[in-house]
Amino acid sequence: MREFRPLVEQALHDAVDEACNGTAEMAPFTQHPLNRCPDVLADAIRYALLAPGKRLRPALVLMAAETCGGDIRDGLPGAVAVEMIHAYSLIHDDLPAMDDDDLRRGRATVHIEFDEATAILAGDALQPMAFAHLCRHIEDPSRLATAVNLLAVAAGPANLVGGQADDLAAERECNEHPNADERKIDASAAEDGRLEKLRAIHRRKTGALFSASLQLGAVLAGANDSMRQSLADYACDIGLAFQVVDDLLDYTADESELGKRVQKDAGRGKLTYPAIMGLDGARRHAGELIESAKQHVSVFGNAAWRLNILADYVLARTH
């Protein structure tokens, strides 16, 4: 992923300048001296979007484009758009009404650095910015329509937003039953559906955007449906593995390395993989998901080498 970073960072900076500095082309009827992004809002957008981070989702877009025989640069519009959606989701997830986090990527969250209203508006702005970026930078009408639909569905009420809603509902349910034993996986855990509920939440909250990232890269490289399906299956397993490891890090990581508060999920009684499966069980489950993901992209042969390295990174990451 390291070699993609300069390309992605430059594209993100250019995209923010385009959207916030008024350099984007506008229809004549929208052109007016006052039609500009307010400075404080632009600052909040930059703070969120350009924050130091793994840039995992943009990397997935570019890797998919390359794996499917395209040029890495073919995927740049999708890489920028998906990171905008991801940044918006983090801003809103961190709000007091949601996860109430004050630290993200080693620094204050947007609503702490600015204020709650500005944070909400920055998240709101990043959503249309993502789709506008696709529209400005994808010339082929068919690929544009497919890309817009992919990202809209992944970010919508049936996936990312719905997954967050279910996550909050599951947290409320756990807090209403604080004495429930969630430290062992056994027949009762399977019967009451907690594990499957958790998987369903994260297939939508995390996996859907991973899948959209890979499929965006494939679409922009002109891949066929079979290639897209293999990448979607890989994304499902990688997305779940990423979340399992995220949950493990909440229990085991150092806060300074992780860049956010640790043991917060456990303290809130949140439904997590270690809470249900135990630490060792969660580690085994993550390993199984990674092996399954690699199997899905074996159809690409040597072209999938980056995706295999990325899968190993997801399992071994420490932040």
Short mmCIF file of C-alpha atoms in Angstrom, two decimals:
data_model
loop_
_atom_site.label_atom_id
_atom_site.label_comp_id
_atom_site.label_asym_id
_atom_site.label_seq_id
_atom_site.Cartn_x
_atom_site.Cartn_y
_atom_site.Cartn_z
CA MET A 1 0.00 0.00 0.00
CA ARG A 2 2.95 2.29 0.65
CA GLU A 3 3.70 2.82 -3.02
CA PHE A 4 0.11 3.95 -3.66
CA ARG A 5 0.16 6.55 -0.90
CA PRO A 6 1.79 9.48 -2.77
CA LEU A 7 -0.63 9.01 -5.67
CA VAL A 8 -3.67 8.80 -3.38
CA GLU A 9 -2.59 11.71 -1.16
CA GLN A 10 -2.05 13.99 -4.14
CA ALA A 11 -5.42 13.00 -5.61
CA LEU A 12 -7.17 13.73 -2.28
CA HIS A 13 -5.50 17.14 -1.96
CA ASP A 14 -6.45 18.00 -5.53
CA ALA A 15 -10.03 16.87 -4.95
CA VAL A 16 -10.44 19.05 -1.85
CA ASP A 17 -9.00 22.05 -3.67
CA GLU A 18 -11.37 21.38 -6.56
CA ALA A 19 -14.42 21.16 -4.32
CA CYS A 20 -13.63 23.77 -1.66
CA ASN A 21 -11.68 26.39 -3.59
CA GLY A 22 -14.19 26.68 -6.40
CA THR A 23 -11.91 25.21 -9.08
CA ALA A 24 -14.48 22.59 -10.07
CA GLU A 25 -16.45 23.34 -13.21
CA MET A 26 -20.00 24.46 -12.40
CA ALA A 27 -23.06 24.94 -14.51
CA PRO A 28 -23.51 28.63 -15.46
CA PHE A 29 -26.66 29.01 -13.36
CA THR A 30 -24.75 28.00 -10.20
CA GLN A 31 -21.91 30.47 -10.67
CA HIS A 32 -22.06 33.31 -8.16
CA PRO A 33 -19.40 35.00 -6.00
CA LEU A 34 -21.11 33.76 -2.83
CA ASN A 35 -21.33 30.16 -4.04
CA ARG A 36 -18.26 28.97 -2.20
CA CYS A 37 -17.42 26.69 0.69
CA PRO A 38 -17.17 28.64 3.97
CA ASP A 39 -13.63 28.67 5.36
CA VAL A 40 -14.42 26.85 8.60
CA LEU A 41 -16.29 24.12 6.73
CA ALA A 42 -13.42 23.75 4.25
CA ASP A 43 -10.99 23.48 7.16
CA ALA A 44 -13.09 20.74 8.79
CA ILE A 45 -13.36 18.82 5.51
CA ARG A 46 -9.59 19.00 5.01
CA TYR A 47 -8.99 17.99 8.63
CA ALA A 48 -11.11 14.87 8.21
CA LEU A 49 -10.24 13.80 4.68
CA LEU A 50 -6.52 14.53 4.78
CA ALA A 51 -5.94 13.11 8.26
CA PRO A 52 -3.14 10.54 8.50
CA GLY A 53 -4.57 7.10 7.89
CA LYS A 54 -4.06 3.72 6.26
CA ARG A 55 -5.88 4.67 3.02
CA LEU A 56 -6.92 1.04 2.86
CA ARG A 57 -10.08 1.57 0.81
CA PRO A 58 -8.38 3.68 -1.88
CA ALA A 59 -5.65 1.04 -2.03
CA LEU A 60 -8.30 -1.63 -2.62
CA VAL A 61 -9.68 0.36 -5.56
CA LEU A 62 -6.25 0.70 -7.17
CA MET A 63 -5.29 -2.93 -6.48
CA ALA A 64 -8.51 -4.15 -8.06
CA ALA A 65 -7.93 -2.05 -11.17
CA GLU A 66 -4.44 -3.50 -11.53
CA THR A 67 -5.54 -7.07 -10.77
CA CYS A 68 -8.19 -6.86 -13.50
CA GLY A 69 -5.65 -5.77 -16.09
CA GLY A 70 -6.12 -2.01 -15.96
CA ASP A 71 -3.79 0.82 -15.08
CA ILE A 72 -3.64 1.84 -11.44
CA ARG A 73 -4.53 5.40 -12.41
CA ASP A 74 -7.80 4.12 -13.91
CA GLY A 75 -9.02 3.65 -10.36
CA LEU A 76 -8.14 7.08 -8.95
CA PRO A 77 -11.63 8.63 -9.26
CA GLY A 78 -13.05 5.69 -7.33
CA ALA A 79 -10.23 5.79 -4.78
CA VAL A 80 -10.92 9.45 -3.97
CA ALA A 81 -14.69 9.00 -3.84
CA VAL A 82 -14.61 5.99 -1.54
CA GLU A 83 -12.23 7.75 0.87
CA MET A 84 -14.62 10.72 0.99
CA ILE A 85 -17.48 8.41 1.96
CA HIS A 86 -15.27 6.69 4.53
CA ALA A 87 -14.20 10.04 6.02
CA TYR A 88 -17.81 11.19 6.30
CA SER A 89 -18.76 7.95 8.06
CA LEU A 90 -15.96 8.37 10.61
CA ILE A 91 -16.98 11.96 11.36
CA HIS A 92 -20.56 10.93 12.05
CA ASP A 93 -19.63 7.72 13.91
CA ASP A 94 -17.49 9.75 16.33
CA LEU A 95 -20.29 12.17 17.25
CA PRO A 96 -21.65 12.19 20.83
CA ALA A 97 -24.99 10.82 19.61
CA MET A 98 -23.21 7.80 18.09
CA ASP A 99 -19.93 6.35 19.42
CA ASP A 100 -18.92 9.54 21.29
CA ASP A 101 -15.20 9.31 20.51
CA ASP A 102 -12.75 12.14 21.11
CA LEU A 103 -9.66 10.60 19.48
CA ARG A 104 -9.23 9.39 15.91
CA ARG A 105 -5.99 8.64 14.06
CA GLY A 106 -3.99 10.00 16.97
CA ARG A 107 -5.66 13.40 17.15
CA ALA A 108 -8.90 15.05 18.22
CA THR A 109 -12.02 13.99 16.36
CA VAL A 110 -13.65 16.57 14.11
CA HIS A 111 -16.40 17.59 16.55
CA ILE A 112 -13.76 18.14 19.26
CA GLU A 113 -11.35 20.07 17.02
CA PHE A 114 -14.15 22.24 15.61
CA ASP A 115 -17.65 21.81 17.03
CA GLU A 116 -20.51 19.36 16.69
CA ALA A 117 -22.49 21.33 14.10
CA THR A 118 -19.44 21.86 11.89
CA ALA A 119 -18.59 18.16 12.12
CA ILE A 120 -22.09 17.18 10.99
CA LEU A 121 -21.90 19.62 8.08
CA ALA A 122 -18.43 18.41 7.06
CA GLY A 123 -19.76 14.85 6.93
CA ASP A 124 -22.80 16.02 4.99
CA ALA A 125 -20.56 17.83 2.49
CA LEU A 126 -18.26 14.87 1.87
CA GLN A 127 -21.13 12.71 0.60
CA PRO A 128 -22.09 14.83 -2.45
CA MET A 129 -18.41 15.63 -2.97
CA ALA A 130 -17.78 11.92 -3.54
CA PHE A 131 -20.41 11.59 -6.25
CA ALA A 132 -19.48 14.90 -7.86
CA HIS A 133 -15.89 13.69 -8.08
CA LEU A 134 -16.97 10.53 -9.89
CA CYS A 135 -19.06 12.57 -12.30
CA ARG A 136 -16.21 14.95 -13.10
CA HIS A 137 -13.52 12.32 -13.60
CA ILE A 138 -15.15 9.27 -15.23
CA GLU A 139 -15.77 9.90 -18.91
CA ASP A 140 -17.42 6.63 -19.95
CA PRO A 141 -21.20 6.99 -19.24
CA SER A 142 -21.76 3.29 -18.54
CA ARG A 143 -18.86 3.01 -16.12
CA LEU A 144 -19.91 6.25 -14.44
CA ALA A 145 -23.46 5.02 -13.89
CA THR A 146 -22.21 1.72 -12.48
CA ALA A 147 -19.69 3.44 -10.21
CA VAL A 148 -22.25 5.90 -8.83
CA ASN A 149 -24.72 3.10 -8.15
CA LEU A 150 -22.09 0.89 -6.47
CA LEU A 151 -21.03 3.62 -4.08
CA ALA A 152 -24.58 4.83 -3.39
CA VAL A 153 -25.79 1.34 -2.50
CA ALA A 154 -22.74 0.60 -0.32
CA ALA A 155 -23.13 3.89 1.59
CA GLY A 156 -26.90 3.74 1.85
CA PRO A 157 -29.55 2.60 4.32
CA ALA A 158 -29.26 -1.10 3.50
CA ASN A 159 -25.51 -1.19 4.06
CA LEU A 160 -23.17 1.32 5.76
CA VAL A 161 -25.87 3.48 7.37
CA GLY A 162 -28.08 0.52 8.21
CA GLY A 163 -25.13 -1.34 9.69
CA GLN A 164 -24.40 1.58 11.99
CA ALA A 165 -28.06 1.71 13.03
CA ASP A 166 -28.00 -2.00 13.88
CA ASP A 167 -24.68 -1.58 15.71
CA LEU A 168 -26.19 1.11 17.93
CA ALA A 169 -29.29 -1.02 18.52
CA ALA A 170 -27.13 -4.01 19.50
CA GLU A 171 -25.20 -1.83 21.95
CA ARG A 172 -28.44 -0.65 23.55
CA GLU A 173 -29.60 -4.25 23.83
CA CYS A 174 -26.34 -5.32 25.51
CA ASN A 175 -26.61 -2.47 27.99
CA GLU A 176 -30.18 -3.47 28.83
CA HIS A 177 -28.94 -6.99 29.70
CA PRO A 178 -25.59 -6.30 31.41
CA ASN A 179 -25.39 -9.68 33.16
CA ALA A 180 -25.57 -11.75 29.98
CA ASP A 181 -22.57 -14.07 29.61
CA GLU A 182 -20.90 -13.05 26.34
CA ARG A 183 -17.42 -14.35 27.06
CA LYS A 184 -17.81 -17.87 25.64
CA ILE A 185 -18.92 -19.19 22.31
CA ASP A 186 -21.11 -22.26 22.70
CA ALA A 187 -24.48 -23.58 21.60
CA SER A 188 -26.31 -20.80 23.38
CA ALA A 189 -24.30 -18.13 21.56
CA ALA A 190 -25.19 -19.73 18.24
CA GLU A 191 -28.83 -20.16 19.25
CA ASP A 192 -29.43 -16.60 20.34
CA GLY A 193 -27.95 -15.33 17.10
CA ARG A 194 -25.45 -12.89 18.58
CA LEU A 195 -22.58 -14.02 16.39
CA GLU A 196 -24.63 -13.97 13.20
CA LYS A 197 -26.07 -10.59 14.19
CA LEU A 198 -22.54 -9.25 14.61
CA ARG A 199 -21.45 -10.65 11.25
CA ALA A 200 -24.49 -9.11 9.58
CA ILE A 201 -23.71 -5.71 11.10
CA HIS A 202 -20.12 -5.73 9.89
CA ARG A 203 -20.88 -7.14 6.45
CA ARG A 204 -22.87 -3.95 6.02
CA LYS A 205 -20.94 -1.44 8.11
CA THR A 206 -17.44 -2.45 6.97
CA GLY A 207 -17.70 -5.10 4.28
CA ALA A 208 -20.02 -3.18 1.95
CA LEU A 209 -17.55 -0.31 1.49
CA PHE A 210 -14.68 -2.79 1.06
CA SER A 211 -16.72 -4.52 -1.64
CA ALA A 212 -17.58 -1.23 -3.32
CA SER A 213 -13.89 -0.27 -3.29
CA LEU A 214 -12.81 -3.44 -5.06
CA GLN A 215 -15.69 -3.39 -7.50
CA LEU A 216 -15.09 0.28 -8.34
CA GLY A 217 -11.53 -0.58 -9.32
CA ALA A 218 -12.75 -3.51 -11.38
CA VAL A 219 -15.44 -1.48 -13.16
CA LEU A 220 -13.05 1.37 -13.96
CA ALA A 221 -10.61 -1.19 -15.42
CA GLY A 222 -13.33 -2.75 -17.58
CA ALA A 223 -13.53 -6.07 -15.70
CA ASN A 224 -16.18 -8.69 -16.42
CA ASP A 225 -18.87 -9.89 -14.01
CA SER A 226 -16.93 -13.00 -12.99
CA MET A 227 -13.94 -10.91 -11.91
CA ARG A 228 -16.20 -8.57 -9.98
CA GLN A 229 -17.84 -11.47 -8.15
CA SER A 230 -14.49 -12.92 -7.09
CA LEU A 231 -13.46 -9.53 -5.75
CA ALA A 232 -16.79 -9.08 -3.96
CA ASP A 233 -16.34 -12.45 -2.22
CA TYR A 234 -12.79 -11.50 -1.24
CA ALA A 235 -14.09 -8.19 0.10
CA CYS A 236 -16.70 -9.86 2.29
CA ASP A 237 -14.08 -11.98 4.05
CA ILE A 238 -11.50 -9.19 4.26
CA GLY A 239 -14.07 -6.79 5.66
CA LEU A 240 -15.10 -9.21 8.41
CA ALA A 241 -11.47 -10.06 9.20
CA PHE A 242 -10.66 -6.35 9.44
CA GLN A 243 -13.44 -5.87 11.98
CA VAL A 244 -12.44 -8.95 14.01
CA VAL A 245 -8.88 -7.58 14.24
CA ASP A 246 -10.27 -4.12 15.07
CA ASP A 247 -12.20 -5.65 17.96
CA LEU A 248 -9.10 -7.54 19.12
CA LEU A 249 -7.03 -4.36 19.06
CA ASP A 250 -9.59 -2.66 21.30
CA TYR A 251 -8.68 -5.28 23.92
CA THR A 252 -4.95 -5.66 23.31
CA ALA A 253 -3.42 -2.60 21.59
CA ASP A 254 -1.55 0.36 22.99
CA GLU A 255 -3.53 3.59 22.68
CA SER A 256 -0.57 5.62 21.37
CA GLU A 257 0.01 3.12 18.56
CA LEU A 258 -3.66 2.54 17.77
CA GLY A 259 -4.43 6.26 17.59
CA LYS A 260 -7.79 5.99 19.37
CA ARG A 261 -9.15 5.05 22.77
CA VAL A 262 -8.74 1.40 23.72
CA GLN A 263 -11.10 -0.88 25.67
CA LYS A 264 -13.88 1.58 24.91
CA ASP A 265 -16.10 -0.99 23.19
CA ALA A 266 -15.66 -3.44 26.05
CA GLY A 267 -16.40 -0.73 28.60
CA ARG A 268 -19.64 0.17 26.86
CA GLY A 269 -20.80 -3.43 26.68
CA LYS A 270 -20.67 -3.35 22.90
CA LEU A 271 -21.18 -6.54 20.93
CA THR A 272 -17.72 -7.60 19.68
CA TYR A 273 -16.04 -10.76 18.44
CA PRO A 274 -13.80 -11.20 21.51
CA ALA A 275 -16.81 -10.69 23.78
CA ILE A 276 -18.57 -13.59 22.07
CA MET A 277 -15.69 -15.84 20.97
CA GLY A 278 -12.93 -14.97 23.42
CA LEU A 279 -9.57 -13.57 22.32
CA ASP A 280 -8.17 -16.87 21.01
CA GLY A 281 -11.38 -17.76 19.21
CA ALA A 282 -11.50 -14.34 17.57
CA ARG A 283 -7.88 -14.67 16.41
CA ARG A 284 -8.60 -18.07 14.87
CA HIS A 285 -11.70 -16.72 13.17
CA ALA A 286 -9.73 -13.83 11.65
CA GLY A 287 -7.15 -16.27 10.29
CA GLU A 288 -9.85 -18.44 8.72
CA LEU A 289 -11.43 -15.42 7.03
CA ILE A 290 -8.07 -14.35 5.58
CA GLU A 291 -7.44 -17.80 4.10
CA SER A 292 -10.92 -17.81 2.60
CA ALA A 293 -10.33 -14.36 1.09
CA LYS A 294 -7.11 -15.51 -0.57
CA GLN A 295 -8.91 -18.49 -2.04
CA HIS A 296 -11.48 -16.23 -3.70
CA VAL A 297 -8.81 -14.30 -5.63
CA SER A 298 -6.72 -17.34 -6.54
CA VAL A 299 -8.57 -17.25 -9.90
CA PHE A 300 -6.45 -14.21 -10.80
CA GLY A 301 -3.21 -16.15 -10.37
CA ASN A 302 -0.09 -14.02 -9.91
CA ALA A 303 -2.08 -10.86 -10.68
CA ALA A 304 -3.57 -11.09 -7.17
CA TRP A 305 -0.23 -10.79 -5.40
CA ARG A 306 -1.02 -7.38 -3.93
CA LEU A 307 -4.40 -8.57 -2.67
CA ASN A 308 -2.72 -11.52 -0.93
CA ILE A 309 -0.18 -9.22 0.72
CA LEU A 310 -3.01 -6.92 1.80
CA ALA A 311 -4.86 -9.87 3.34
CA ASP A 312 -1.79 -10.74 5.42
CA TYR A 313 -1.51 -7.09 6.48
CA VAL A 314 -5.13 -7.01 7.68
CA LEU A 315 -4.43 -10.00 9.93
CA ALA A 316 -1.09 -8.76 11.27
CA ARG A 317 -1.84 -5.04 11.69
CA THR A 318 -1.28 -3.36 15.03
CA HIS A 319 -3.24 -0.15 14.42
#
